[in-house]
Short mmCIF file of C-alpha atoms and ligand atoms in Angstrom, two decimals:
data_model
loop_
_atom_site.label_atom_id
_atom_site.label_comp_id
_atom_site.label_asym_id
_atom_site.label_seq_id
_atom_site.Cartn_x
_atom_site.Cartn_y
_atom_site.Cartn_z
CA MET A 1 -3.62 7.24 -83.08
CA ALA A 2 -3.90 8.17 -79.53
CA LYS A 3 -6.21 6.30 -77.06
CA GLU A 4 -9.60 8.01 -77.01
CA ILE A 5 -12.11 8.59 -74.10
CA LEU A 6 -15.81 9.10 -74.38
CA LEU A 7 -17.04 12.61 -73.62
CA GLU A 8 -20.46 13.21 -72.77
CA VAL A 9 -22.03 16.55 -72.13
CA VAL A 10 -25.59 16.54 -70.70
CA THR A 11 -27.74 19.50 -69.92
CA PRO A 12 -31.12 19.52 -68.37
CA ASP A 13 -32.71 19.54 -71.82
CA LYS A 14 -30.71 17.11 -73.81
CA LEU A 15 -27.56 15.11 -74.49
CA LEU A 16 -25.52 17.70 -76.12
CA LEU A 17 -22.59 15.61 -77.10
CA SER A 18 -21.23 12.21 -77.04
CA LYS A 19 -18.07 11.78 -78.67
CA GLU A 20 -14.62 9.79 -78.49
CA VAL A 21 -11.82 12.41 -78.11
CA GLU A 22 -8.24 12.25 -77.63
CA VAL A 23 -7.84 14.90 -74.97
CA LEU A 24 -10.13 17.57 -73.45
CA VAL A 25 -9.64 20.57 -71.28
CA ALA A 26 -12.66 21.86 -68.92
CA THR A 27 -12.84 24.78 -66.33
CA SER A 28 -13.34 23.84 -62.98
CA VAL A 29 -13.93 26.28 -60.03
CA ASP A 30 -10.18 25.84 -59.31
CA GLY A 31 -8.87 26.44 -62.95
CA GLU A 32 -8.59 24.33 -66.04
CA PHE A 33 -7.73 20.73 -66.08
CA GLY A 34 -6.99 18.32 -68.86
CA VAL A 35 -8.07 14.77 -69.22
CA LEU A 36 -6.67 11.97 -71.46
CA ALA A 37 -7.77 8.32 -71.65
CA GLY A 38 -6.84 6.34 -68.57
CA HIS A 39 -7.02 9.29 -66.30
CA VAL A 40 -7.44 8.59 -62.46
CA PRO A 41 -11.22 8.90 -61.56
CA PHE A 42 -12.26 12.25 -60.03
CA LEU A 43 -15.05 14.82 -59.75
CA ALA A 44 -14.87 18.58 -60.40
CA SER A 45 -17.15 21.35 -59.84
CA LEU A 46 -17.34 23.36 -63.00
CA ALA A 47 -17.15 27.06 -63.30
CA VAL A 48 -18.93 29.09 -66.07
CA GLY A 49 -16.13 28.48 -68.60
CA GLU A 50 -14.94 26.76 -71.85
CA LEU A 51 -14.65 23.23 -72.63
CA ARG A 52 -12.40 22.30 -75.63
CA PHE A 53 -11.86 18.79 -76.93
CA LYS A 54 -9.70 17.46 -79.54
CA THR A 55 -9.48 14.54 -81.97
CA GLY A 56 -6.93 14.34 -84.64
CA ASN A 57 -6.18 17.79 -85.91
CA GLU A 58 -9.68 18.98 -85.11
CA THR A 59 -10.24 21.08 -81.74
CA GLU A 60 -13.92 21.74 -80.95
CA TYR A 61 -15.17 24.38 -78.21
CA ALA A 62 -18.32 24.52 -76.08
CA ALA A 63 -19.52 27.18 -73.46
CA ILE A 64 -20.36 25.40 -70.26
CA ALA A 65 -22.62 27.49 -67.74
CA GLY A 66 -21.29 25.62 -64.61
CA GLY A 67 -21.94 22.00 -63.40
CA PHE A 68 -20.10 19.01 -62.64
CA CYS A 69 -17.45 16.69 -64.33
CA GLU A 70 -17.06 13.24 -63.42
CA VAL A 71 -14.23 11.23 -64.98
CA THR A 72 -13.58 7.43 -64.88
CA GLY A 73 -10.98 5.61 -66.76
CA GLU A 74 -12.94 5.43 -70.06
CA LYS A 75 -15.69 8.18 -69.80
CA VAL A 76 -16.13 11.75 -68.96
CA THR A 77 -19.35 12.99 -68.00
CA ILE A 78 -20.22 16.73 -67.93
CA LEU A 79 -23.46 17.46 -66.24
CA ALA A 80 -24.01 21.19 -67.23
CA GLU A 81 -26.59 23.74 -66.09
CA ALA A 82 -26.52 24.95 -69.70
CA ALA A 83 -24.20 24.18 -72.60
CA GLU A 84 -23.72 25.20 -76.20
CA LEU A 85 -21.28 24.06 -78.99
CA ALA A 86 -19.26 27.12 -80.47
CA ARG A 87 -21.00 26.86 -83.74
CA GLU A 88 -24.67 26.61 -81.97
CA ILE A 89 -24.08 30.01 -79.90
CA ASP A 90 -26.55 32.70 -80.94
CA VAL A 91 -24.09 35.72 -80.93
CA ASP A 92 -26.82 38.40 -81.20
CA ARG A 93 -28.68 36.74 -78.22
CA ALA A 94 -25.45 36.52 -76.17
CA GLN A 95 -24.74 40.16 -77.07
CA ARG A 96 -28.04 41.30 -75.98
CA ALA A 97 -27.80 39.33 -72.89
CA ARG A 98 -24.32 40.96 -72.05
CA GLU A 99 -25.99 44.35 -72.64
CA ARG A 100 -28.90 43.69 -70.21
CA ALA A 101 -26.60 42.27 -67.71
CA GLU A 102 -24.26 45.30 -67.78
CA GLN A 103 -27.16 47.52 -67.54
CA ARG A 104 -28.36 45.64 -64.41
CA ILE A 105 -25.08 45.91 -62.85
CA GLN A 106 -24.75 49.57 -63.33
CA LYS A 107 -28.32 50.16 -61.75
CA ALA A 108 -27.47 47.98 -58.97
CA ALA A 109 -24.11 49.83 -58.29
CA THR A 110 -26.17 53.22 -58.36
CA GLU A 111 -28.68 51.94 -56.13
CA GLN A 112 -26.04 50.61 -53.65
CA LEU A 113 -24.28 54.22 -53.71
CA GLU A 114 -27.69 55.71 -53.11
CA TYR A 115 -28.27 53.43 -50.16
CA VAL A 116 -24.87 54.27 -48.64
CA ARG A 117 -25.62 58.09 -49.11
CA ALA A 118 -29.22 57.73 -47.76
CA GLU A 119 -27.75 55.87 -44.63
CA ALA A 120 -25.28 58.63 -43.99
CA ALA A 121 -27.87 61.32 -44.57
CA LEU A 122 -30.21 59.34 -41.94
CA GLN A 123 -27.47 59.29 -39.27
CA ARG A 124 -26.83 63.14 -39.80
CA ALA A 125 -30.56 63.74 -39.42
CA MET A 126 -31.01 61.51 -36.43
CA LEU A 127 -27.88 63.33 -34.82
CA ARG A 128 -29.28 66.70 -35.33
CA LEU A 129 -32.82 65.93 -34.11
CA LYS A 130 -31.18 64.21 -30.99
CA VAL A 131 -29.05 67.25 -30.33
CA ALA A 132 -31.81 69.69 -30.91
CA ASP A 133 -33.83 67.98 -28.34
CA ARG A 134 -31.06 68.93 -25.93
CA ALA A 135 -31.68 72.65 -26.66
CA ALA A 136 -35.13 72.20 -25.73
CA VAL A 137 -34.24 70.69 -22.19
CA ILE A 138 -31.87 73.54 -21.52
P1 LIG B 1 -30.83 34.73 -72.08
O1 LIG B 1 -30.99 35.98 -71.39
O2 LIG B 1 -30.31 35.02 -73.62
O3 LIG B 1 -31.86 33.68 -72.21
P2 LIG B 1 -29.41 33.22 -70.23
O4 LIG B 1 -27.82 33.46 -69.69
O5 LIG B 1 -30.38 33.78 -69.09
O6 LIG B 1 -29.32 34.08 -71.57
P3 LIG B 1 -29.66 30.51 -69.64
O7 LIG B 1 -30.67 30.50 -68.79
O8 LIG B 1 -28.18 30.19 -69.43
O9 LIG B 1 -29.54 31.67 -70.74
O10 LIG B 1 -29.99 29.15 -70.88
C1 LIG B 1 -31.24 29.03 -71.06
C2 LIG B 1 -31.20 28.07 -72.47
O11 LIG B 1 -30.54 28.93 -73.63
C3 LIG B 1 -30.06 26.95 -72.44
O12 LIG B 1 -30.66 25.92 -73.12
C4 LIG B 1 -28.87 27.75 -73.12
O13 LIG B 1 -28.26 26.62 -73.69
C5 LIG B 1 -29.71 28.65 -74.11
N1 LIG B 1 -28.87 29.73 -74.60
C6 LIG B 1 -28.77 30.74 -73.90
N2 LIG B 1 -27.93 31.59 -74.39
C7 LIG B 1 -27.69 31.26 -75.69
C8 LIG B 1 -26.78 31.66 -76.99
N3 LIG B 1 -26.56 32.91 -76.93
N4 LIG B 1 -27.07 30.78 -78.09
C9 LIG B 1 -27.62 29.61 -77.99
N5 LIG B 1 -28.22 29.09 -76.91
C10 LIG B 1 -28.42 29.95 -75.82
#
């Protein structure tokens, strides 16, 4: 059997996971990285991304909403802003959150376009007022 390493996932609410794993793959801001027992110590900033870990034939998955990962020879600690194991994710809730976020992005894009158009209209109007003033002087 492969040598194991202790993986702990901690959120502001709880200790989500404490488990001996053979290998784990997490998502840093620079991309995915893998850790096995005896890995050199390091610290990584985690992106909003997937964590997967394997023991024997079983691979499990978790959603990590950003945070930090500290690796020492015998332990990996993930401090996550929020984290859920795959089986604990409320899919309806995530779908509703996705729809809300998409609507907000759409609204913000429309507002940004309106802002750019209003700025251009303001420039035209200011120019016309300035030029009209010239006619008054002549
Ligand atoms: P929502 O709008 O649905 O609350 P969110 O992205 O604002 O989503 P977060 O602030 O990231 O939510 O998380 C708040 C808490 O809710 C955390 O404890 C997180 O683990 C949990 N959580 C968020 N979404 C889900 C989900 N779909 N299933 C299970 N737990 C969730």
